[in-house]
mmCIF file of C-alpha atoms in Angstrom:
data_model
loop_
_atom_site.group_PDB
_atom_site.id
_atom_site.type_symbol
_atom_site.label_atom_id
_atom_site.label_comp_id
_atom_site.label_asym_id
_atom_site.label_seq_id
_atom_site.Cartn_x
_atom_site.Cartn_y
_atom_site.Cartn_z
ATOM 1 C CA UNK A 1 -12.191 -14.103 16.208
ATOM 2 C CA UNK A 2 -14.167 -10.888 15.110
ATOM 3 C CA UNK A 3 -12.082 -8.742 17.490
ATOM 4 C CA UNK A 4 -8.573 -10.511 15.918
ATOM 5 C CA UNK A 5 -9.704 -9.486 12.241
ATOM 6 C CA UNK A 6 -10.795 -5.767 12.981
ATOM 7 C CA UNK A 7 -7.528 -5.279 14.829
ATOM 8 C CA UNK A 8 -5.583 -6.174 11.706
ATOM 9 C CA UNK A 9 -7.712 -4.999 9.633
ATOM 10 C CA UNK A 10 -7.776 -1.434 11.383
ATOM 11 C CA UNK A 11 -4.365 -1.190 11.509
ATOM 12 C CA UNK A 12 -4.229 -2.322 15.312
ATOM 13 C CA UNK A 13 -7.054 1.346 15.313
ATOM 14 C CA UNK A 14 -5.381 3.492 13.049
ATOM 15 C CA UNK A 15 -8.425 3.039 10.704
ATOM 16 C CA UNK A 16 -10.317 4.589 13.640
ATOM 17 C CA UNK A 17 -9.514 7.817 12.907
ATOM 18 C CA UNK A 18 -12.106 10.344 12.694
ATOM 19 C CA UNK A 19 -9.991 12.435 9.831
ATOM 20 C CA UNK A 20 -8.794 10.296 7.044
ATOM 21 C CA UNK A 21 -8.942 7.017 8.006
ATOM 22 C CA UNK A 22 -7.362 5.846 4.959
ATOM 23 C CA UNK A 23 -4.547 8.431 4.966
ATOM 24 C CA UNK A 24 -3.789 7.836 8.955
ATOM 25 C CA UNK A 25 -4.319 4.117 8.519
ATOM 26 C CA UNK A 26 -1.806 3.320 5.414
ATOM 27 C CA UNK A 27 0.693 5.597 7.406
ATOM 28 C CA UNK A 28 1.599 2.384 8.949
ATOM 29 C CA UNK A 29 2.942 0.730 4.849
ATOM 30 C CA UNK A 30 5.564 3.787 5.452
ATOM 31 C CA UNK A 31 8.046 1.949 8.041
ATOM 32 C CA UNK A 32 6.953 -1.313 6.243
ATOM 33 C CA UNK A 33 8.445 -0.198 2.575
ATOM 34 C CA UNK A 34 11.190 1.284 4.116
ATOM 35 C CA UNK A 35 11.890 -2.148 6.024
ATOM 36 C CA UNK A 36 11.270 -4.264 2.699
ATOM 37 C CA UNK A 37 13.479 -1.962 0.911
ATOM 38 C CA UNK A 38 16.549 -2.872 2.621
ATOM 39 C CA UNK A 39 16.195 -6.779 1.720
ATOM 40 C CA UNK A 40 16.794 -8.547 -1.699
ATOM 41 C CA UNK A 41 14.268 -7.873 -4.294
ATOM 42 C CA UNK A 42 13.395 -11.367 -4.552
ATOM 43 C CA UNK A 43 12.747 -11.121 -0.446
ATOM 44 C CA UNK A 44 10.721 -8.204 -1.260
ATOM 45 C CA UNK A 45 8.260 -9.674 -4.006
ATOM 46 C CA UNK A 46 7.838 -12.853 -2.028
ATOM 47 C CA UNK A 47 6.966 -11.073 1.374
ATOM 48 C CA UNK A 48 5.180 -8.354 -0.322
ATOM 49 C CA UNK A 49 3.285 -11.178 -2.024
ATOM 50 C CA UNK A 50 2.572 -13.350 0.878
ATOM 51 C CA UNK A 51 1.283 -10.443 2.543
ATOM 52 C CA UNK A 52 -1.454 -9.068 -0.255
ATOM 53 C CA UNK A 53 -2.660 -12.651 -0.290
ATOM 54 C CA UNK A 54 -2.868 -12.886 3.871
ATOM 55 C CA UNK A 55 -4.856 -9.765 4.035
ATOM 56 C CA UNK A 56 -7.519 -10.665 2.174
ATOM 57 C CA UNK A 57 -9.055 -13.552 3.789
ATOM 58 C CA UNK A 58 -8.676 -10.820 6.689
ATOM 59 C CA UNK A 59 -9.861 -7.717 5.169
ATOM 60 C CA UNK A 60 -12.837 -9.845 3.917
ATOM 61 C CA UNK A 61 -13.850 -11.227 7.198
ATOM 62 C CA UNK A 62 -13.550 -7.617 8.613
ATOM 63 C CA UNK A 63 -15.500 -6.366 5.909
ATOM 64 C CA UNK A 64 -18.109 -8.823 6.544
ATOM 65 C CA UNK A 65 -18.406 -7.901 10.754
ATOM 66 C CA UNK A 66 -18.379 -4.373 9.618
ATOM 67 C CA UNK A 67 -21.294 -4.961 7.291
ATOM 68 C CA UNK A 68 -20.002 -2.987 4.314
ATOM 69 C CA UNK A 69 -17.905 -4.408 1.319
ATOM 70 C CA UNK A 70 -14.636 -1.982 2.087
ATOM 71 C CA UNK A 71 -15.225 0.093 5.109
ATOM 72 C CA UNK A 72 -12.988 3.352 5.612
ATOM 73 C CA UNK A 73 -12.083 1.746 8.754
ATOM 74 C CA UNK A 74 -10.457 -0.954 6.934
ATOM 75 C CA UNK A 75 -6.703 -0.077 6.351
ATOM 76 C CA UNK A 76 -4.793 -3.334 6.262
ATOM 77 C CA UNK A 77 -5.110 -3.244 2.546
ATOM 78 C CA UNK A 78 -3.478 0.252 1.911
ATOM 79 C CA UNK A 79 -0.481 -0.988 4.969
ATOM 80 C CA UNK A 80 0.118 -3.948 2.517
ATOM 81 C CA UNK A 81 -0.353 -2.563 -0.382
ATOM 82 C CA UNK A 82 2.005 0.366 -0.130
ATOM 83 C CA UNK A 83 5.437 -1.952 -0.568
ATOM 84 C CA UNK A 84 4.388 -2.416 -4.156
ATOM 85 C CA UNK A 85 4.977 1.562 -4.835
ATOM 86 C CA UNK A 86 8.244 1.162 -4.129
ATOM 87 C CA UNK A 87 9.229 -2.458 -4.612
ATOM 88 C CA UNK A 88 12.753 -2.544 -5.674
ATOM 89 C CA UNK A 89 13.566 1.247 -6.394
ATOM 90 C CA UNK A 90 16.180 0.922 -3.799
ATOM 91 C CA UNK A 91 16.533 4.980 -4.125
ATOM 92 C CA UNK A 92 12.958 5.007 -2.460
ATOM 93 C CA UNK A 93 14.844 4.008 0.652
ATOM 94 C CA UNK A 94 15.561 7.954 1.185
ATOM 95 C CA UNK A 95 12.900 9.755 2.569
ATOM 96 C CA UNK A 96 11.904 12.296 1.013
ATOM 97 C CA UNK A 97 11.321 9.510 -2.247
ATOM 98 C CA UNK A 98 9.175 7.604 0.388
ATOM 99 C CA UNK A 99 7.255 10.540 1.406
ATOM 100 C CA UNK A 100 6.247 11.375 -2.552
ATOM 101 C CA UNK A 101 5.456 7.550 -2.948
ATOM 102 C CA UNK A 102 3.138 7.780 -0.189
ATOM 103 C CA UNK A 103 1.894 10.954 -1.457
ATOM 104 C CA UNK A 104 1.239 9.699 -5.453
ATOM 105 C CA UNK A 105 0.060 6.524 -3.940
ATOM 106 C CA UNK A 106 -2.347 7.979 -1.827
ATOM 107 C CA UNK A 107 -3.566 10.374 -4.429
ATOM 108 C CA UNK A 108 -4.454 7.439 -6.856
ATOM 109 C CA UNK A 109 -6.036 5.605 -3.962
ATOM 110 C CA UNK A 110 -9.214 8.309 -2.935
ATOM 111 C CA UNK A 111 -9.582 8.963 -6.701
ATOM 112 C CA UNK A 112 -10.348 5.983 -8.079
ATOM 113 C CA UNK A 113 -9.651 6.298 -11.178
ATOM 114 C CA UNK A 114 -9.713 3.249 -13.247
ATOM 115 C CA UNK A 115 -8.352 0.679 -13.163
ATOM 116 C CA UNK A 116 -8.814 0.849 -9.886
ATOM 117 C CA UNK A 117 -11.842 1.523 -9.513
ATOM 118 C CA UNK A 118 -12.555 -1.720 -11.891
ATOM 119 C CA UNK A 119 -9.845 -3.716 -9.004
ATOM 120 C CA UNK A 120 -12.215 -2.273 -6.457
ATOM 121 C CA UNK A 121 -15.954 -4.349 -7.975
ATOM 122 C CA UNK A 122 -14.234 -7.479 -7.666
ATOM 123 C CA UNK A 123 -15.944 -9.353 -4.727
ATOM 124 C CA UNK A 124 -14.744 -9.845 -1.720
ATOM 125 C CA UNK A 125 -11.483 -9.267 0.011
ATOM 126 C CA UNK A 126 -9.895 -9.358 -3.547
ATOM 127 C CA UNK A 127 -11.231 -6.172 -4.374
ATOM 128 C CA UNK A 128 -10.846 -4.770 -1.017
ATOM 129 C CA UNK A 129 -7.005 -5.567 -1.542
ATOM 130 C CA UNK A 130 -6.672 -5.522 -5.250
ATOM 131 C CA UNK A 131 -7.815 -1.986 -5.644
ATOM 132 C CA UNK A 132 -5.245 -0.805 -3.321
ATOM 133 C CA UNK A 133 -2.759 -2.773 -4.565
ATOM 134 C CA UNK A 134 -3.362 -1.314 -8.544
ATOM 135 C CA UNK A 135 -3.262 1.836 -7.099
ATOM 136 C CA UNK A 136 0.264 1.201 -5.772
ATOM 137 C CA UNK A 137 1.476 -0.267 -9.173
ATOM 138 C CA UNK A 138 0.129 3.133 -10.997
ATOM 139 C CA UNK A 139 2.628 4.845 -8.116
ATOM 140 C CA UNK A 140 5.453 2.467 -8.714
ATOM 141 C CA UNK A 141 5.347 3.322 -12.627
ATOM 142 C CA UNK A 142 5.160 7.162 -11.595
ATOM 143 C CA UNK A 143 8.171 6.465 -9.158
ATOM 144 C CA UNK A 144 10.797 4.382 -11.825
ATOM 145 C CA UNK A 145 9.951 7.324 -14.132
ATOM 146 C CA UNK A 146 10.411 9.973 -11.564
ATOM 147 C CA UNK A 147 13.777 8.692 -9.995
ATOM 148 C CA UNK A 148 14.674 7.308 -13.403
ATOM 149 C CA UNK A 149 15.029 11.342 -14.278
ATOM 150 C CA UNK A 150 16.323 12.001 -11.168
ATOM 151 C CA UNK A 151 19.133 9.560 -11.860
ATOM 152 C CA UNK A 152 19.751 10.817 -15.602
ATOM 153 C CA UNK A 153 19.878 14.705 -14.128
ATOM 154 C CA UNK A 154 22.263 14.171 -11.729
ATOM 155 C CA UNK A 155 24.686 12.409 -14.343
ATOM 156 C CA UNK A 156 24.442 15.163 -16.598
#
């Protein structure tokens, strides 16, 4: 069952990677966001939802084989997390709007900076997601700003 967990939780190896595991690893939350974008918002919440709460009875057990509370190998989190950077900004389809999302939410994600480094001391597989998933929230507020100007511009 070991083996099941770290392939999830690796992003099926993705986390393997000797440069940025992280970076590499979340690469995978791209095609997901784009995927969720193109459903109803309510489909978006609840599968965006459903999936933060599977991964971390799965990012836990990883953790827990790897012997470390959130190993850089684990990636499931940042892959699950990303959808919330973008949930319902419909715009963020396009992208060049993805790419920046995945750029701002990456940026918030190696720095820490509270709160999510406060997500990150919760125990567990709720930190290991929650941190990630804070960070992504900090990116969606940058985003509705960003494309909110982008919007206004263009009608001027």
């Amino acid at each position: 069952m070991d083996t099941l967990w770290l392939a999830l939780s690796t992003g099926f190896g993705l986390g393997l990677s000797p440069w940025a595991p992280g970076t590499v690893g979340s690469l995978l939350g791209l095609p997901l966001a784009w995927w969720l974008l193109g459903r109803t918002r309510r489909v978006q919440l609840g599968l965006t939802a459903a999936l933060l709460v599977a991964a971390m009875p799965v990012c836990h057990q990883a953790a827990t084989a790897l012997g470390t509370k959130d190993d850089g190998r684990i990636v499931l989190d940042e892959i699950v997390a990303f959808p919330v950077a973008v949930l319902g900004q419909a715009t963020a389809r396009h992208p060049a709007a993805l790419a920046g999302a995945y750029v701002v939410y990456r940026g918030f994600d190696i720095t820490k900076s509270a709160p999510v480094s406060q997500a990150e001391a919760l125990p567990g597989g709720i930190g290991i997601v929650l941190d990630d998933t804070v960070a992504a929230a900090m990116t969606w507020l940058v985003m509705a700003a960003g494309l909110a100007l982008w919007r206004r511009r263009r009608s001027v």
